[in-house]
Amino acid sequence: MNRSNRHKVLVSACLLGQPVRYDGRASGHPDLLQRWQSEGRIVPLCPEVAGGLPTPRPPAEIPGGQGRDVLDGQVQVLTVSGEDVSAQFLAGAQLALALVRRHGVRIAVLKSGSPSCGNALTYDGTFSDTKVAGEGVTTALLRREGVQVFSELELEAAELALQQLPNGGAVDS
């Protein structure tokens, strides 16, 4: 099977070793992601940088920890100093959605805990290191599109989901 007919996977750029986190660091580059990259499957994106935020940048959280509430205009994404960065988070989520649609992505591996990318837990908006069950803005939008979103802590499950796509992860040519 050639590289062009493999299902693509949207991956947080920080997980690919790119220093795009809010603190200017990367978050590693696990072996499975390296393999997918060598197979031509990876579509990298940092939604926060793509949405216009700099690196490094002040930490941001969602009061209540729910990205879907940001999508629905019910809450804002705020920095530790109280600056509203919702527009940048929403722009980044829309760019992620555009990539998903362009590449036919059905699986994403995004950074856990992030106000953009978290898929199970996010910070509660108090900047007290308190996590709550919730998802980031980008994750919420991608899930509305039907994308399965995993974190870097769930790579085995992501690989299994990829293998269960039609043609074992290959796209019909």
PDB file of C-alpha atoms in Angstrom:
ATOM      1  CA  MET A   1       0.000   0.000   0.000  1.00  0.00           C
ATOM      2  CA  ASN A   2       1.453   3.364  -0.874  1.00  0.00           C
ATOM      3  CA  ARG A   3       1.655   6.320   1.470  1.00  0.00           C
ATOM      4  CA  SER A   4      -1.018   8.340  -0.304  1.00  0.00           C
ATOM      5  CA  ASN A   5      -3.831   5.897   0.452  1.00  0.00           C
ATOM      6  CA  ARG A   6      -3.316   5.596   4.205  1.00  0.00           C
ATOM      7  CA  HIS A   7      -5.785   7.163   6.611  1.00  0.00           C
ATOM      8  CA  LYS A   8      -4.372  10.377   8.054  1.00  0.00           C
ATOM      9  CA  VAL A   9      -4.230  11.174  11.766  1.00  0.00           C
ATOM     10  CA  LEU A  10      -4.400  14.733  13.098  1.00  0.00           C
ATOM     11  CA  VAL A  11      -1.742  15.092  15.814  1.00  0.00           C
ATOM     12  CA  SER A  12      -0.925  17.927  18.201  1.00  0.00           C
ATOM     13  CA  ALA A  13       2.325  19.448  16.973  1.00  0.00           C
ATOM     14  CA  CYS A  14       3.789  19.482  20.505  1.00  0.00           C
ATOM     15  CA  LEU A  15       3.551  15.679  20.567  1.00  0.00           C
ATOM     16  CA  LEU A  16       5.740  15.593  17.472  1.00  0.00           C
ATOM     17  CA  GLY A  17       8.549  17.403  19.243  1.00  0.00           C
ATOM     18  CA  GLN A  18       7.671  20.902  18.034  1.00  0.00           C
ATOM     19  CA  PRO A  19       8.172  23.568  20.748  1.00  0.00           C
ATOM     20  CA  VAL A  20       4.703  25.111  20.477  1.00  0.00           C
ATOM     21  CA  ARG A  21       3.260  24.584  23.961  1.00  0.00           C
ATOM     22  CA  TYR A  22       2.241  27.660  25.943  1.00  0.00           C
ATOM     23  CA  ASP A  23       5.552  27.419  27.817  1.00  0.00           C
ATOM     24  CA  GLY A  24       7.607  27.169  24.615  1.00  0.00           C
ATOM     25  CA  ARG A  25       8.364  23.466  25.063  1.00  0.00           C
ATOM     26  CA  ALA A  26       7.426  20.268  23.253  1.00  0.00           C
ATOM     27  CA  SER A  27       5.704  17.263  24.825  1.00  0.00           C
ATOM     28  CA  GLY A  28       7.745  14.406  23.438  1.00  0.00           C
ATOM     29  CA  HIS A  29       7.532  12.269  20.331  1.00  0.00           C
ATOM     30  CA  PRO A  30       6.282   8.759  21.162  1.00  0.00           C
ATOM     31  CA  ASP A  31       7.429   5.834  19.011  1.00  0.00           C
ATOM     32  CA  LEU A  32       3.996   5.160  17.523  1.00  0.00           C
ATOM     33  CA  LEU A  33       3.749   8.761  16.327  1.00  0.00           C
ATOM     34  CA  GLN A  34       7.202   8.453  14.782  1.00  0.00           C
ATOM     35  CA  ARG A  35       6.052   5.341  12.914  1.00  0.00           C
ATOM     36  CA  TRP A  36       2.885   7.049  11.684  1.00  0.00           C
ATOM     37  CA  GLN A  37       5.006   9.977  10.565  1.00  0.00           C
ATOM     38  CA  SER A  38       7.289   7.660   8.577  1.00  0.00           C
ATOM     39  CA  GLU A  39       4.168   6.123   7.004  1.00  0.00           C
ATOM     40  CA  GLY A  40       2.959   9.557   5.877  1.00  0.00           C
ATOM     41  CA  ARG A  41      -0.140   9.461   8.120  1.00  0.00           C
ATOM     42  CA  ILE A  42       0.465  12.535  10.301  1.00  0.00           C
ATOM     43  CA  VAL A  43      -1.289  15.874   9.822  1.00  0.00           C
ATOM     44  CA  PRO A  44       0.368  18.106  12.465  1.00  0.00           C
ATOM     45  CA  LEU A  45      -1.287  21.135  14.040  1.00  0.00           C
ATOM     46  CA  CYS A  46      -1.097  23.288  17.134  1.00  0.00           C
ATOM     47  CA  PRO A  47      -4.565  24.875  17.178  1.00  0.00           C
ATOM     48  CA  GLU A  48      -3.487  27.654  19.536  1.00  0.00           C
ATOM     49  CA  VAL A  49      -0.563  28.751  17.357  1.00  0.00           C
ATOM     50  CA  ALA A  50      -2.630  28.259  14.181  1.00  0.00           C
ATOM     51  CA  GLY A  51      -5.308  30.460  15.757  1.00  0.00           C
ATOM     52  CA  GLY A  52      -2.826  33.297  16.203  1.00  0.00           C
ATOM     53  CA  LEU A  53      -1.361  32.876  19.697  1.00  0.00           C
ATOM     54  CA  PRO A  54       2.400  33.278  20.190  1.00  0.00           C
ATOM     55  CA  THR A  55       4.886  30.831  21.689  1.00  0.00           C
ATOM     56  CA  PRO A  56       5.478  31.124  24.537  1.00  0.00           C
ATOM     57  CA  ARG A  57       2.137  32.500  25.733  1.00  0.00           C
ATOM     58  CA  PRO A  58       0.354  32.928  29.052  1.00  0.00           C
ATOM     59  CA  PRO A  59      -1.473  29.835  30.306  1.00  0.00           C
ATOM     60  CA  ALA A  60      -5.164  29.783  29.430  1.00  0.00           C
ATOM     61  CA  GLU A  61      -8.072  27.825  30.877  1.00  0.00           C
ATOM     62  CA  ILE A  62     -11.795  27.431  30.359  1.00  0.00           C
ATOM     63  CA  PRO A  63     -13.978  28.272  33.369  1.00  0.00           C
ATOM     64  CA  GLY A  64     -15.853  25.018  33.935  1.00  0.00           C
ATOM     65  CA  GLY A  65     -13.458  23.193  31.620  1.00  0.00           C
ATOM     66  CA  GLN A  66     -15.895  22.607  28.755  1.00  0.00           C
ATOM     67  CA  GLY A  67     -14.783  23.374  25.203  1.00  0.00           C
ATOM     68  CA  ARG A  68     -18.312  22.822  23.891  1.00  0.00           C
ATOM     69  CA  ASP A  69     -19.436  25.782  26.009  1.00  0.00           C
ATOM     70  CA  VAL A  70     -16.824  27.947  24.284  1.00  0.00           C
ATOM     71  CA  LEU A  71     -18.088  26.729  20.885  1.00  0.00           C
ATOM     72  CA  ASP A  72     -21.620  27.637  21.920  1.00  0.00           C
ATOM     73  CA  GLY A  73     -20.580  31.123  23.128  1.00  0.00           C
ATOM     74  CA  GLN A  74     -21.478  30.399  26.756  1.00  0.00           C
ATOM     75  CA  VAL A  75     -17.987  30.822  28.282  1.00  0.00           C
ATOM     76  CA  GLN A  76     -14.653  32.294  27.288  1.00  0.00           C
ATOM     77  CA  VAL A  77     -11.124  30.960  27.243  1.00  0.00           C
ATOM     78  CA  LEU A  78      -9.171  33.216  29.596  1.00  0.00           C
ATOM     79  CA  THR A  79      -5.472  33.672  30.296  1.00  0.00           C
ATOM     80  CA  VAL A  80      -4.140  33.730  33.819  1.00  0.00           C
ATOM     81  CA  SER A  81      -4.336  37.555  33.665  1.00  0.00           C
ATOM     82  CA  GLY A  82      -7.988  37.479  32.511  1.00  0.00           C
ATOM     83  CA  GLU A  83      -7.452  38.196  28.799  1.00  0.00           C
ATOM     84  CA  ASP A  84     -10.128  36.652  26.572  1.00  0.00           C
ATOM     85  CA  VAL A  85      -8.399  34.469  23.957  1.00  0.00           C
ATOM     86  CA  SER A  86     -11.567  32.697  22.816  1.00  0.00           C
ATOM     87  CA  ALA A  87     -11.304  34.052  19.270  1.00  0.00           C
ATOM     88  CA  GLN A  88      -7.867  32.507  18.800  1.00  0.00           C
ATOM     89  CA  PHE A  89      -8.995  29.171  20.250  1.00  0.00           C
ATOM     90  CA  LEU A  90     -12.057  29.135  17.992  1.00  0.00           C
ATOM     91  CA  ALA A  91      -9.973  30.073  14.938  1.00  0.00           C
ATOM     92  CA  GLY A  92      -7.541  27.249  15.687  1.00  0.00           C
ATOM     93  CA  ALA A  93     -10.394  24.775  16.095  1.00  0.00           C
ATOM     94  CA  GLN A  94     -11.821  25.838  12.726  1.00  0.00           C
ATOM     95  CA  LEU A  95      -8.404  25.353  11.085  1.00  0.00           C
ATOM     96  CA  ALA A  96      -8.221  21.872  12.623  1.00  0.00           C
ATOM     97  CA  LEU A  97     -11.681  21.116  11.243  1.00  0.00           C
ATOM     98  CA  ALA A  98     -10.606  22.309   7.790  1.00  0.00           C
ATOM     99  CA  LEU A  99      -7.604  19.943   7.887  1.00  0.00           C
ATOM    100  CA  VAL A 100      -9.822  17.066   9.028  1.00  0.00           C
ATOM    101  CA  ARG A 101     -12.166  17.642   6.123  1.00  0.00           C
ATOM    102  CA  ARG A 102      -9.360  18.157   3.570  1.00  0.00           C
ATOM    103  CA  HIS A 103      -7.528  14.954   4.553  1.00  0.00           C
ATOM    104  CA  GLY A 104     -10.515  12.779   5.500  1.00  0.00           C
ATOM    105  CA  VAL A 105      -9.223  12.418   9.065  1.00  0.00           C
ATOM    106  CA  ARG A 106     -11.293  10.179  11.356  1.00  0.00           C
ATOM    107  CA  ILE A 107      -8.744   9.797  14.201  1.00  0.00           C
ATOM    108  CA  ALA A 108      -6.900  12.518  16.148  1.00  0.00           C
ATOM    109  CA  VAL A 109      -4.249  12.297  18.869  1.00  0.00           C
ATOM    110  CA  LEU A 110      -4.242  15.550  20.804  1.00  0.00           C
ATOM    111  CA  LYS A 111      -2.467  16.800  23.938  1.00  0.00           C
ATOM    112  CA  SER A 112      -4.139  15.765  27.179  1.00  0.00           C
ATOM    113  CA  GLY A 113      -5.293  18.487  29.566  1.00  0.00           C
ATOM    114  CA  SER A 114      -5.015  21.281  27.007  1.00  0.00           C
ATOM    115  CA  PRO A 115      -7.809  23.884  26.737  1.00  0.00           C
ATOM    116  CA  SER A 116      -7.683  23.241  22.976  1.00  0.00           C
ATOM    117  CA  CYS A 117      -6.847  19.571  22.757  1.00  0.00           C
ATOM    118  CA  GLY A 118      -7.793  17.850  26.013  1.00  0.00           C
ATOM    119  CA  ASN A 119     -10.114  14.913  25.385  1.00  0.00           C
ATOM    120  CA  ALA A 120     -11.106  13.741  28.871  1.00  0.00           C
ATOM    121  CA  LEU A 121      -9.831  16.240  31.443  1.00  0.00           C
ATOM    122  CA  THR A 122      -9.172  19.967  31.265  1.00  0.00           C
ATOM    123  CA  TYR A 123      -8.254  22.582  33.823  1.00  0.00           C
ATOM    124  CA  ASP A 124     -11.240  24.189  35.531  1.00  0.00           C
ATOM    125  CA  GLY A 125     -10.402  27.857  34.886  1.00  0.00           C
ATOM    126  CA  THR A 126      -9.152  28.660  38.396  1.00  0.00           C
ATOM    127  CA  PHE A 127      -5.436  28.260  37.562  1.00  0.00           C
ATOM    128  CA  SER A 128      -5.113  26.080  40.665  1.00  0.00           C
ATOM    129  CA  ASP A 129      -4.019  22.894  38.824  1.00  0.00           C
ATOM    130  CA  THR A 130      -7.523  21.511  39.307  1.00  0.00           C
ATOM    131  CA  LYS A 131      -8.722  19.276  36.476  1.00  0.00           C
ATOM    132  CA  VAL A 132     -12.330  18.431  35.697  1.00  0.00           C
ATOM    133  CA  ALA A 133     -13.958  16.035  33.270  1.00  0.00           C
ATOM    134  CA  GLY A 134     -14.163  17.979  30.036  1.00  0.00           C
ATOM    135  CA  GLU A 135     -12.707  18.545  26.619  1.00  0.00           C
ATOM    136  CA  GLY A 136     -10.887  21.353  24.881  1.00  0.00           C
ATOM    137  CA  VAL A 137     -12.309  23.618  22.196  1.00  0.00           C
ATOM    138  CA  THR A 138     -10.712  21.819  19.235  1.00  0.00           C
ATOM    139  CA  THR A 139     -11.621  18.391  20.592  1.00  0.00           C
ATOM    140  CA  ALA A 140     -15.248  19.443  21.068  1.00  0.00           C
ATOM    141  CA  LEU A 141     -15.484  20.704  17.486  1.00  0.00           C
ATOM    142  CA  LEU A 142     -13.801  17.629  16.007  1.00  0.00           C
ATOM    143  CA  ARG A 143     -16.076  15.306  17.955  1.00  0.00           C
ATOM    144  CA  ARG A 144     -19.080  17.165  16.548  1.00  0.00           C
ATOM    145  CA  GLU A 145     -17.654  16.241  13.143  1.00  0.00           C
ATOM    146  CA  GLY A 146     -17.442  12.561  14.152  1.00  0.00           C
ATOM    147  CA  VAL A 147     -13.669  12.399  14.674  1.00  0.00           C
ATOM    148  CA  GLN A 148     -12.466  10.012  17.394  1.00  0.00           C
ATOM    149  CA  VAL A 149     -10.114  12.002  19.637  1.00  0.00           C
ATOM    150  CA  PHE A 150      -7.473  10.317  21.776  1.00  0.00           C
ATOM    151  CA  SER A 151      -4.684  11.735  23.931  1.00  0.00           C
ATOM    152  CA  GLU A 152      -1.008  10.772  23.950  1.00  0.00           C
ATOM    153  CA  LEU A 153      -1.916   8.601  26.950  1.00  0.00           C
ATOM    154  CA  GLU A 154      -4.209   6.484  24.730  1.00  0.00           C
ATOM    155  CA  LEU A 155      -1.978   5.671  21.766  1.00  0.00           C
ATOM    156  CA  GLU A 156      -2.776   1.948  21.776  1.00  0.00           C
ATOM    157  CA  ALA A 157      -6.501   2.714  21.617  1.00  0.00           C
ATOM    158  CA  ALA A 158      -5.870   5.223  18.811  1.00  0.00           C
ATOM    159  CA  GLU A 159      -3.938   2.650  16.819  1.00  0.00           C
ATOM    160  CA  LEU A 160      -6.697   0.073  17.317  1.00  0.00           C
ATOM    161  CA  ALA A 161      -9.307   2.598  16.161  1.00  0.00           C
ATOM    162  CA  LEU A 162      -7.176   3.365  13.100  1.00  0.00           C
ATOM    163  CA  GLN A 163      -6.883  -0.341  12.267  1.00  0.00           C
ATOM    164  CA  GLN A 164     -10.667  -0.710  12.575  1.00  0.00           C
ATOM    165  CA  LEU A 165     -11.316   1.906   9.898  1.00  0.00           C
ATOM    166  CA  PRO A 166     -12.326   0.446   6.530  1.00  0.00           C
ATOM    167  CA  ASN A 167      -9.392  -1.248   4.754  1.00  0.00           C
ATOM    168  CA  GLY A 168      -7.392  -1.508   7.978  1.00  0.00           C
ATOM    169  CA  GLY A 169      -6.455   2.126   7.950  1.00  0.00           C
ATOM    170  CA  ALA A 170      -6.055   2.429   4.196  1.00  0.00           C
ATOM    171  CA  VAL A 171      -8.139   4.743   2.069  1.00  0.00           C
ATOM    172  CA  ASP A 172      -9.623   3.399  -1.170  1.00  0.00           C
ATOM    173  CA  SER A 173      -7.603   4.571  -4.140  1.00  0.00           C
TER     174      SER A 173
END
